[in-house]
């Protein structure tokens, strides 16, 4: 199985930047892609970005974060990062990373999440 642990959440002022990390362990060879999602109380979980795990990096972003968020990977460290800039109060949420395994149709393994709070 794959395990994921997020880190890097913090309280930042509006306009600031933050980098989140997602450390993968276990059967990482089974990972096809890692995605970042966020959730706030009362709202549905929102997909933000994803990156393929091996080979050439293919990245995907939801339109609302294009140009502000960048997803990258560090295979040597078995980690995926989400660099966030120009943060807005509406970016406040719990951020989760999730893994989609080879052959799977969705992101089936999730981390516990890390809290990001953007103050106005």
Coordinates of N, CA and C in Angstrom, one line a residue:
X1 N 0.8 -1.2 0.0 CA 0.0 0.0 0.0 C 0.9 1.2 0.0
X2 N 0.3 2.3 -0.4 CA 0.9 3.6 -0.4 C 0.4 4.4 0.8
X3 N 1.3 5.1 1.4 CA 0.9 6.1 2.5 C 1.4 7.5 2.1
X4 N 0.6 8.5 2.4 CA 0.9 9.9 2.1 C 0.8 10.7 3.4
X5 N 1.7 11.6 3.5 CA 1.7 12.6 4.6 C 2.0 14.0 4.1
X6 N 1.0 14.9 4.3 CA 1.2 16.3 3.9 C 1.9 17.1 5.0
X7 N 2.5 18.1 4.6 CA 3.1 19.1 5.5 C 3.3 20.4 4.8
X8 N 3.5 21.4 5.7 CA 3.8 22.8 5.1 C 2.6 23.8 5.3
X9 N 1.5 23.3 5.8 CA 0.4 24.2 6.1 C 0.8 25.3 7.1
X10 N 0.2 26.4 7.0 CA 0.6 27.5 7.9 C -0.5 28.6 7.8
X11 N -0.2 29.7 8.6 CA -1.0 30.9 8.5 C -0.2 31.9 7.7
X12 N -0.7 32.4 6.6 CA 0.0 33.4 5.8 C -0.9 34.6 5.5
X13 N -0.3 35.7 5.3 CA -1.1 36.9 4.9 C -1.5 36.8 3.4
X14 N -2.6 37.5 3.1 CA -3.0 37.6 1.7 C -1.9 38.1 0.8
X15 N -1.7 37.5 -0.3 CA -0.6 37.9 -1.2 C 0.6 37.1 -1.0
X16 N 0.7 36.3 0.1 CA 1.9 35.5 0.4 C 2.0 34.2 -0.4
X17 N 3.0 33.5 -0.1 CA 3.3 32.2 -0.7 C 3.5 31.1 0.3
X18 N 3.3 29.9 -0.1 CA 3.5 28.8 0.7 C 3.7 27.6 -0.1
X19 N 4.6 26.7 0.4 CA 4.8 25.4 -0.3 C 4.4 24.3 0.5
X20 N 3.5 23.5 0.0 CA 3.1 22.2 0.6 C 3.8 21.1 0.1
X21 N 4.1 20.1 0.9 CA 4.7 18.9 0.5 C 3.9 17.6 0.8
X22 N 4.1 16.6 0.0 CA 3.4 15.4 0.2 C 4.4 14.3 0.1
X23 N 4.7 13.6 1.2 CA 5.7 12.6 1.2 C 5.0 11.2 1.1
X24 N 5.5 10.5 0.1 CA 4.9 9.1 -0.2 C 5.8 8.0 0.4
X25 N 5.2 7.0 0.9 CA 6.0 5.8 1.3 C 5.2 4.6 1.0
X26 N 5.9 3.4 1.2 CA 5.2 2.2 0.9 C 5.5 1.8 -0.5
X27 N 4.5 1.3 -1.2 CA 4.6 0.8 -2.6 C 4.5 1.9 -3.6
X28 N 5.5 2.8 -3.5 CA 5.4 4.0 -4.4 C 5.5 3.6 -5.9
X29 N 6.0 2.5 -6.2 CA 6.1 2.1 -7.6 C 4.7 1.9 -8.2
X30 N 3.7 1.8 -7.3 CA 2.4 1.6 -7.8 C 1.7 2.9 -8.1
X31 N 2.3 4.0 -7.8 CA 1.7 5.3 -8.0 C 1.8 5.7 -9.5
X32 N 0.6 6.1 -10.0 CA 0.6 6.7 -11.4 C 0.6 8.2 -11.4
X33 N -0.1 8.8 -10.4 CA -0.1 10.3 -10.3 C -0.5 10.7 -8.9
X34 N -0.1 11.9 -8.6 CA -0.4 12.4 -7.3 C -1.2 13.7 -7.5
X35 N -2.3 13.9 -6.8 CA -3.1 15.1 -7.0 C -3.2 15.9 -5.7
X36 N -3.5 17.1 -5.8 CA -3.7 18.0 -4.6 C -5.2 18.4 -4.7
X37 N -5.8 18.4 -3.5 CA -7.2 18.8 -3.4 C -7.3 19.7 -2.1
X38 N -8.4 20.4 -2.0 CA -8.7 21.1 -0.8 C -10.1 21.1 -0.5
X39 N -10.4 21.3 0.8 CA -11.8 21.2 1.3 C -12.0 22.2 2.4
X40 N -13.1 22.9 2.3 CA -13.5 23.8 3.4 C -14.9 23.3 3.9
X41 N -15.2 23.6 5.2 CA -16.5 23.1 5.7 C -17.7 23.5 4.9
X42 N -18.5 22.6 4.6 CA -19.8 22.9 3.9 C -19.6 22.9 2.4
X43 N -18.4 22.7 1.9 CA -18.2 22.7 0.5 C -17.6 21.3 0.0
X44 N -17.8 21.0 -1.2 CA -17.3 19.8 -1.8 C -15.8 19.9 -1.9
X45 N -15.1 18.8 -1.9 CA -13.7 18.7 -2.1 C -13.4 19.2 -3.5
X46 N -12.4 20.0 -3.6 CA -12.0 20.6 -4.9 C -10.7 20.1 -5.4
X47 N -10.6 19.7 -6.6 CA -9.4 19.3 -7.2 C -8.6 20.5 -7.6
X48 N -7.3 20.5 -7.4 CA -6.5 21.7 -7.7 C -5.5 21.4 -8.8
X49 N -4.7 20.3 -8.6 CA -3.6 20.1 -9.5 C -3.2 18.6 -9.4
X50 N -2.5 18.1 -10.4 CA -2.0 16.7 -10.3 C -0.7 16.6 -11.2
X51 N 0.1 15.6 -10.9 CA 1.3 15.4 -11.6 C 1.5 13.9 -11.8
X52 N 2.0 13.5 -12.9 CA 2.3 12.1 -13.0 C 3.5 11.7 -12.2
X53 N 3.7 10.5 -11.8 CA 4.7 10.1 -10.8 C 6.0 9.8 -11.4
X54 N 6.0 9.2 -12.6 CA 7.2 8.7 -13.2 C 7.3 9.1 -14.7
X55 N 8.4 9.0 -15.3 CA 8.6 9.4 -16.6 C 8.5 10.9 -16.8
X56 N 8.2 11.3 -17.9 CA 8.1 12.8 -18.1 C 6.9 13.3 -17.3
X57 N 7.1 14.5 -16.7 CA 6.1 15.1 -15.8 C 5.0 15.7 -16.6
X58 N 3.8 15.2 -16.4 CA 2.6 15.8 -17.0 C 1.8 16.4 -15.9
X59 N 1.5 17.6 -16.0 CA 0.8 18.3 -14.9 C -0.6 18.8 -15.4
X60 N -1.5 18.9 -14.4 CA -2.9 19.3 -14.7 C -3.3 20.3 -13.6
X61 N -4.0 21.3 -14.0 CA -4.5 22.3 -13.0 C -5.9 22.7 -13.3
X62 N -6.6 23.0 -12.2 CA -7.9 23.6 -12.4 C -7.7 25.0 -12.8
X63 N -8.6 25.6 -13.5 CA -8.5 26.9 -14.1 C -8.3 28.0 -13.0
X64 N -8.9 27.8 -11.8 CA -8.9 28.8 -10.8 C -7.5 29.0 -10.1
X65 N -6.6 28.0 -10.3 CA -5.3 28.1 -9.7 C -4.2 28.2 -10.7
X66 N -4.5 28.1 -12.0 CA -3.4 28.3 -13.0 C -2.8 29.6 -12.9
X67 N -1.4 29.6 -12.9 CA -0.7 30.8 -12.8 C -0.3 31.2 -11.4
X68 N -1.0 30.6 -10.4 CA -0.7 30.8 -9.0 C -0.1 29.6 -8.3
X69 N -0.6 28.4 -8.7 CA -0.1 27.2 -8.0 C 0.8 26.4 -9.0
X70 N 1.8 25.8 -8.5 CA 2.7 25.0 -9.3 C 2.9 23.6 -8.6
X71 N 2.6 22.6 -9.3 CA 2.9 21.2 -8.7 C 4.2 20.7 -9.3
X72 N 5.0 20.1 -8.5 CA 6.2 19.5 -8.9 C 6.5 18.2 -8.1
X73 N 7.5 17.5 -8.6 CA 7.8 16.2 -7.9 C 9.2 16.1 -7.7
X74 N 9.6 15.3 -6.7 CA 11.0 15.0 -6.3 C 11.0 13.5 -6.1
X75 N 11.3 12.8 -7.2 CA 11.3 11.3 -7.0 C 12.3 10.8 -6.1
X76 N 13.5 11.5 -6.0 CA 14.5 11.0 -5.1 C 14.0 11.0 -3.7
X77 N 13.1 12.0 -3.4 CA 12.6 12.1 -2.0 C 11.2 11.5 -1.9
X78 N 10.7 10.9 -3.0 CA 9.4 10.4 -3.0 C 8.4 11.5 -2.5
X79 N 8.5 12.6 -3.1 CA 7.6 13.7 -2.7 C 7.1 14.5 -3.8
X80 N 5.9 15.1 -3.6 CA 5.3 16.0 -4.5 C 5.0 17.3 -3.8
X81 N 5.3 18.4 -4.4 CA 5.1 19.7 -3.8 C 4.0 20.5 -4.5
X82 N 3.4 21.4 -3.7 CA 2.5 22.4 -4.3 C 2.9 23.8 -3.9
X83 N 3.5 24.5 -4.8 CA 3.9 25.9 -4.6 C 2.8 26.8 -4.8
X84 N 2.4 27.5 -3.8 CA 1.2 28.4 -3.9 C 1.7 29.9 -3.8
X85 N 1.2 30.7 -4.6 CA 1.6 32.2 -4.5 C 0.3 33.0 -4.7
X86 N 0.5 34.3 -4.4 CA -0.6 35.2 -4.5 C -1.8 34.7 -3.8
X87 N -1.6 34.2 -2.6 CA -2.7 33.6 -1.9 C -3.8 34.5 -1.5
X88 N -5.0 34.0 -1.5 CA -6.2 34.8 -1.2 C -6.9 34.2 0.0
X89 N -7.6 35.0 0.8 CA -8.4 34.4 1.9 C -9.3 33.2 1.5
X90 N -9.8 33.3 0.3 CA -10.6 32.1 -0.2 C -9.8 30.9 -0.5
X91 N -8.5 30.9 -0.4 CA -7.6 29.7 -0.5 C -7.6 29.0 0.8
X92 N -8.1 29.6 1.9 CA -8.1 28.9 3.2 C -8.9 27.6 3.1
X93 N -8.2 26.6 3.5 CA -8.8 25.2 3.5 C -7.8 24.2 4.1
X94 N -8.3 23.0 4.2 CA -7.5 21.8 4.5 C -7.0 21.3 3.1
X95 N -5.8 21.2 2.9 CA -5.2 20.7 1.7 C -4.8 19.2 1.8
X96 N -5.2 18.4 0.9 CA -4.9 17.0 0.9 C -4.2 16.6 -0.4
X97 N -3.2 15.7 -0.3 CA -2.7 15.1 -1.5 C -3.3 13.6 -1.5
X98 N -3.3 13.1 -2.7 CA -3.9 11.8 -3.0 C -3.2 11.1 -4.1
X99 N -3.1 9.8 -4.0 CA -2.4 9.1 -5.1 C -3.4 8.3 -5.9
X100 N -3.2 8.3 -7.2 CA -3.9 7.4 -8.1 C -2.9 6.3 -8.5
X101 N -3.3 5.1 -8.2 CA -2.4 4.0 -8.5 C -2.5 3.5 -10.0
X102 N -1.5 2.9 -10.5 CA -1.5 2.3 -11.8 C -2.7 1.4 -12.0
X103 N -3.5 1.6 -13.1 CA -4.6 0.8 -13.3 C -5.9 1.3 -12.6
X104 N -5.8 2.2 -11.7 CA -6.9 2.7 -11.0 C -7.6 3.9 -11.8
X105 N -8.9 4.1 -11.5 CA -9.6 5.1 -12.2 C -9.7 6.4 -11.4
X106 N -9.4 6.3 -10.1 CA -9.5 7.5 -9.3 C -8.4 7.6 -8.3
X107 N -8.4 8.7 -7.5 CA -7.4 8.8 -6.4 C -7.9 8.1 -5.2
X108 N -7.3 7.0 -4.9 CA -7.8 6.1 -3.8 C -7.1 6.2 -2.5
X109 N -5.9 6.8 -2.5 CA -5.1 6.9 -1.2 C -5.0 8.3 -0.9
X110 N -5.3 8.7 0.4 CA -5.3 10.1 0.8 C -4.4 10.3 2.0
X111 N -3.9 11.5 2.1 CA -3.2 11.9 3.3 C -4.2 12.5 4.3
X112 N -3.7 12.9 5.4 CA -4.6 13.4 6.5 C -4.9 14.9 6.3
X113 N -4.1 15.6 5.5 CA -4.4 17.0 5.2 C -3.5 17.9 6.0
X114 N -3.4 19.1 5.5 CA -2.7 20.1 6.2 C -3.4 21.4 6.1
X115 N -3.5 22.2 7.2 CA -4.4 23.4 7.2 C -3.6 24.6 6.6
X116 N -4.2 25.3 5.7 CA -3.7 26.5 5.2 C -4.7 27.6 5.5
X117 N -4.2 28.7 6.2 CA -5.1 29.8 6.5 C -4.5 31.0 5.9
X118 N -5.2 31.8 5.1 CA -4.8 33.0 4.5 C -5.5 34.1 5.2
X119 N -4.8 35.0 5.9 CA -5.4 36.1 6.6 C -5.6 37.3 5.7
X120 N -6.7 38.0 5.9 CA -6.9 39.2 5.0 C -6.3 40.5 5.7

